[in-house]
């Protein structure tokens, strides 16, 4: 559960798989925001952050949203894939990114202690609106399958990701992500961006 303090209150961050905000949660967040006078920020990483929540109201806010199934951000949780809107909501979309995100989260749902600092992004076409070239692990769809990238990052010194697989099937994509996550776990004490592992002699993939 994430509730970062600032001078005007605390922040509470709710994870929204595939960026979907259930209507009952939206309604409750709206009602609570009016009641306690806080703001709502929809982040770039598929979550909803309640900002400037009065500290005295934080427990009630969290309990109310938890009762509706809210999953709060917290250490050790597998990262939600950041996705583009995909098929059928974008004319260029070749896949349903919500579905791919769900499959990835299902595959890794048993992992409770994921090491921090890597992100995943998914795009339904090669344009990569989910910043696929600047994400630790990224998947883009094309007409012959999926391409997989690793080691991208943003920040003050951005890094373009390295392509490690082309024309992958869905099962291959899931297996590659698992290999990368396992390698990250093996080589990381607490947190580490994936690009730092690209030069490791045991890194399991090469550029293609
Ligand atoms: S990556 Fe492609 S499919 Fe996804 S939103 Fe952008 S243009 Fe549309």
GROMACS .gro file of C-alpha atoms and ligand atoms in nm:
model
  216
    1UNK     CA    1   0.000   0.000   0.000
    2UNK     CA    2   0.152   0.330  -0.103
    3UNK     CA    3   0.076   0.646   0.090
    4UNK     CA    4   0.360   0.891   0.043
    5UNK     CA    5   0.351   1.194   0.268
    6UNK     CA    6   0.384   1.550   0.143
    7UNK     CA    7   0.324   1.883   0.308
    8UNK     CA    8  -0.046   1.886   0.225
    9UNK     CA    9  -0.137   1.526   0.295
   10UNK     CA   10  -0.057   1.180   0.171
   11UNK     CA   11  -0.074   1.012  -0.168
   12UNK     CA   12  -0.249   0.680  -0.217
   13UNK     CA   13  -0.177   0.493  -0.538
   14UNK     CA   14  -0.416   0.237  -0.685
   15UNK     CA   15  -0.296   0.001  -0.956
   16UNK     CA   16  -0.519  -0.012  -1.263
   17UNK     CA   17  -0.435  -0.311  -1.485
   18UNK     CA   18  -0.439  -0.206  -1.852
   19UNK     CA   19  -0.537   0.141  -1.735
   20UNK     CA   20  -0.896   0.036  -1.682
   21UNK     CA   21  -1.080   0.223  -1.408
   22UNK     CA   22  -1.389   0.035  -1.283
   23UNK     CA   23  -1.691   0.262  -1.267
   24UNK     CA   24  -1.769   0.184  -0.903
   25UNK     CA   25  -1.412   0.273  -0.806
   26UNK     CA   26  -1.426   0.590  -1.012
   27UNK     CA   27  -1.750   0.685  -0.839
   28UNK     CA   28  -1.609   0.611  -0.493
   29UNK     CA   29  -1.288   0.802  -0.565
   30UNK     CA   30  -1.495   1.096  -0.686
   31UNK     CA   31  -1.717   1.091  -0.376
   32UNK     CA   32  -1.419   1.061  -0.140
   33UNK     CA   33  -1.233   1.339  -0.322
   34UNK     CA   34  -1.532   1.568  -0.277
   35UNK     CA   35  -1.575   1.468   0.086
   36UNK     CA   36  -1.211   1.519   0.183
   37UNK     CA   37  -1.104   1.777  -0.075
   38UNK     CA   38  -0.819   1.587  -0.238
   39UNK     CA   39  -0.711   1.557  -0.601
   40UNK     CA   40  -0.690   1.264  -0.844
   41UNK     CA   41  -0.397   1.215  -1.081
   42UNK     CA   42  -0.417   0.951  -1.352
   43UNK     CA   43  -0.052   0.863  -1.399
   44UNK     CA   44   0.140   0.758  -1.709
   45UNK     CA   45   0.199   0.414  -1.561
   46UNK     CA   46  -0.151   0.268  -1.533
   47UNK     CA   47  -0.240   0.385  -1.190
   48UNK     CA   48  -0.458   0.637  -1.013
   49UNK     CA   49  -0.293   0.847  -0.749
   50UNK     CA   50  -0.502   1.024  -0.491
   51UNK     CA   51  -0.305   1.335  -0.397
   52UNK     CA   52  -0.315   1.558  -0.091
   53UNK     CA   53  -0.535   1.316   0.099
   54UNK     CA   54  -0.564   1.444   0.459
   55UNK     CA   55  -0.370   1.205   0.679
   56UNK     CA   56  -0.667   1.167   0.910
   57UNK     CA   57  -0.880   1.042   0.616
   58UNK     CA   58  -0.628   0.802   0.464
   59UNK     CA   59  -0.750   0.490   0.645
   60UNK     CA   60  -1.112   0.550   0.553
   61UNK     CA   61  -1.021   0.621   0.192
   62UNK     CA   62  -0.813   0.303   0.165
   63UNK     CA   63  -1.071   0.087   0.337
   64UNK     CA   64  -1.350   0.218   0.114
   65UNK     CA   65  -1.154   0.154  -0.205
   66UNK     CA   66  -1.016  -0.179  -0.084
   67UNK     CA   67  -1.374  -0.298  -0.037
   68UNK     CA   68  -1.424  -0.236  -0.409
   69UNK     CA   69  -1.118  -0.444  -0.496
   70UNK     CA   70  -0.853  -0.172  -0.512
   71UNK     CA   71  -0.500  -0.307  -0.537
   72UNK     CA   72  -0.257  -0.057  -0.388
   73UNK     CA   73   0.095   0.006  -0.510
   74UNK     CA   74   0.358  -0.143  -0.285
   75UNK     CA   75   0.703  -0.299  -0.274
   76UNK     CA   76   0.752  -0.642  -0.427
   77UNK     CA   77   0.455  -0.630  -0.661
   78UNK     CA   78   0.505  -0.738  -1.019
   79UNK     CA   79   0.489  -0.426  -1.239
   80UNK     CA   80   0.170  -0.359  -1.432
   81UNK     CA   81   0.248  -0.346  -1.803
   82UNK     CA   82   0.209   0.003  -1.945
   83UNK     CA   83   0.003  -0.043  -2.261
   84UNK     CA   84  -0.116   0.151  -2.562
   85UNK     CA   85  -0.491   0.145  -2.611
   86UNK     CA   86  -0.460  -0.117  -2.884
   87UNK     CA   87  -0.720  -0.307  -3.082
   88UNK     CA   88  -1.010  -0.235  -3.130
   89UNK     CA   89  -0.976   0.121  -2.998
   90UNK     CA   90  -0.697   0.233  -3.232
   91UNK     CA   91  -0.723   0.186  -3.608
   92UNK     CA   92  -0.363   0.068  -3.626
   93UNK     CA   93  -0.396  -0.184  -3.345
   94UNK     CA   94  -0.311  -0.543  -3.434
   95UNK     CA   95  -0.370  -0.697  -3.091
   96UNK     CA   96  -0.582  -0.645  -2.781
   97UNK     CA   97  -0.325  -0.505  -2.538
   98UNK     CA   98  -0.561  -0.539  -2.242
   99UNK     CA   99  -0.570  -0.913  -2.309
  100UNK     CA  100  -0.191  -0.939  -2.342
  101UNK     CA  101  -0.147  -0.743  -2.020
  102UNK     CA  102  -0.387  -0.982  -1.844
  103UNK     CA  103  -0.196  -1.286  -1.972
  104UNK     CA  104   0.134  -1.145  -1.845
  105UNK     CA  105  -0.011  -1.059  -1.505
  106UNK     CA  106  -0.167  -1.406  -1.480
  107UNK     CA  107   0.164  -1.571  -1.561
  108UNK     CA  108   0.344  -1.374  -1.289
  109UNK     CA  109   0.064  -1.347  -1.036
  110UNK     CA  110   0.237  -1.588  -0.796
  111UNK     CA  111   0.543  -1.368  -0.758
  112UNK     CA  112   0.515  -1.161  -0.445
  113UNK     CA  113   0.868  -1.031  -0.416
  114UNK     CA  114   0.964  -0.885  -0.750
  115UNK     CA  115   1.281  -0.677  -0.734
  116UNK     CA  116   1.213  -0.314  -0.811
  117UNK     CA  117   1.302  -0.084  -1.099
  118UNK     CA  118   1.206  -0.266  -1.413
  119UNK     CA  119   0.902  -0.180  -1.617
  120UNK     CA  120   0.715  -0.355  -1.897
  121UNK     CA  121   0.537  -0.193  -2.189
  122UNK     CA  122   0.315  -0.332  -2.464
  123UNK     CA  123   0.211  -0.182  -2.796
  124UNK     CA  124  -0.036  -0.312  -3.049
  125UNK     CA  125   0.169  -0.197  -3.349
  126UNK     CA  126   0.531  -0.106  -3.425
  127UNK     CA  127   0.473   0.264  -3.357
  128UNK     CA  128   0.502   0.182  -2.988
  129UNK     CA  129   0.295   0.454  -2.822
  130UNK     CA  130   0.358   0.290  -2.484
  131UNK     CA  131   0.724   0.405  -2.510
  132UNK     CA  132   0.834   0.058  -2.600
  133UNK     CA  133   1.182   0.173  -2.703
  134UNK     CA  134   1.242   0.331  -2.363
  135UNK     CA  135   1.124   0.055  -2.131
  136UNK     CA  136   1.312  -0.224  -1.956
  137UNK     CA  137   1.109  -0.499  -2.124
  138UNK     CA  138   0.883  -0.420  -2.418
  139UNK     CA  139   0.667  -0.607  -2.665
  140UNK     CA  140   0.531  -0.470  -2.991
  141UNK     CA  141   0.292  -0.649  -3.222
  142UNK     CA  142   0.330  -0.660  -3.598
  143UNK     CA  143   0.168  -0.858  -3.879
  144UNK     CA  144   0.390  -1.162  -3.829
  145UNK     CA  145   0.400  -1.186  -3.449
  146UNK     CA  146   0.571  -0.996  -3.172
  147UNK     CA  147   0.905  -0.824  -3.134
  148UNK     CA  148   1.063  -0.815  -2.790
  149UNK     CA  149   1.297  -0.543  -2.664
  150UNK     CA  150   1.503  -0.510  -2.348
  151UNK     CA  151   1.708  -0.248  -2.170
  152UNK     CA  152   1.537   0.075  -2.265
  153UNK     CA  153   1.487   0.356  -2.018
  154UNK     CA  154   1.384   0.717  -1.993
  155UNK     CA  155   1.508   0.962  -1.734
  156UNK     CA  156   1.782   1.224  -1.772
  157UNK     CA  157   1.998   0.986  -1.976
  158UNK     CA  158   1.755   0.788  -2.192
  159UNK     CA  159   1.854   0.459  -2.344
  160UNK     CA  160   1.700   0.287  -2.644
  161UNK     CA  161   1.606  -0.074  -2.592
  162UNK     CA  162   1.783  -0.360  -2.771
  163UNK     CA  163   1.568  -0.588  -2.987
  164UNK     CA  164   1.618  -0.948  -2.880
  165UNK     CA  165   1.346  -1.137  -3.066
  166UNK     CA  166   1.140  -1.097  -3.382
  167UNK     CA  167   0.834  -1.286  -3.505
  168UNK     CA  168   0.775  -1.433  -3.160
  169UNK     CA  169   0.460  -1.622  -3.070
  170UNK     CA  170   0.263  -1.533  -2.760
  171UNK     CA  171   0.408  -1.831  -2.570
  172UNK     CA  172   0.760  -1.729  -2.670
  173UNK     CA  173   0.692  -1.375  -2.548
  174UNK     CA  174   0.578  -1.502  -2.209
  175UNK     CA  175   0.879  -1.735  -2.183
  176UNK     CA  176   1.122  -1.454  -2.275
  177UNK     CA  177   0.971  -1.225  -2.012
  178UNK     CA  178   1.006  -1.501  -1.756
  179UNK     CA  179   1.371  -1.555  -1.847
  180UNK     CA  180   1.440  -1.183  -1.820
  181UNK     CA  181   1.258  -1.144  -1.488
  182UNK     CA  182   1.442  -1.446  -1.345
  183UNK     CA  183   1.775  -1.307  -1.463
  184UNK     CA  184   1.695  -0.966  -1.315
  185UNK     CA  185   1.603  -1.133  -0.987
  186UNK     CA  186   1.923  -1.340  -0.985
  187UNK     CA  187   2.149  -1.044  -1.053
  188UNK     CA  188   1.975  -0.776  -0.848
  189UNK     CA  189   2.004  -0.717  -0.474
  190UNK     CA  190   1.722  -0.469  -0.421
  191UNK     CA  191   1.656  -0.269  -0.738
  192UNK     CA  192   1.819  -0.226  -1.077
  193UNK     CA  193   1.726  -0.110  -1.425
  194UNK     CA  194   1.746  -0.384  -1.684
  195UNK     CA  195   1.992  -0.197  -1.910
  196UNK     CA  196   2.264  -0.247  -1.651
  197UNK     CA  197   2.244  -0.620  -1.711
  198UNK     CA  198   2.287  -0.610  -2.090
  199UNK     CA  199   2.666  -0.634  -2.064
  200UNK     CA  200   2.660  -0.916  -1.811
  201UNK     CA  201   2.845  -1.211  -1.967
  202UNK     CA  202   2.558  -1.439  -1.872
  203UNK     CA  203   2.285  -1.220  -2.020
  204UNK     CA  204   2.061  -1.473  -2.194
  205UNK     CA  205   1.985  -1.282  -2.517
  206UNK     CA  206   2.166  -1.101  -2.798
  207UNK     CA  207   2.059  -0.823  -3.032
  208UNK     CA  208   1.872  -0.936  -3.344
  209LIG     S1  209   0.111   0.176  -3.067
  209LIG    FE1  210  -0.002   0.156  -3.259
  209LIG     S2  211  -0.189   0.049  -3.200
  209LIG    FE2  212  -0.101   0.132  -3.014
  209LIG     S3  213  -0.202   0.331  -2.988
  209LIG    FE3  214  -0.008   0.366  -3.094
  209LIG     S4  215  -0.065   0.366  -3.311
  209LIG    FE4  216  -0.234   0.269  -3.199
   0.00000   0.00000   0.00000
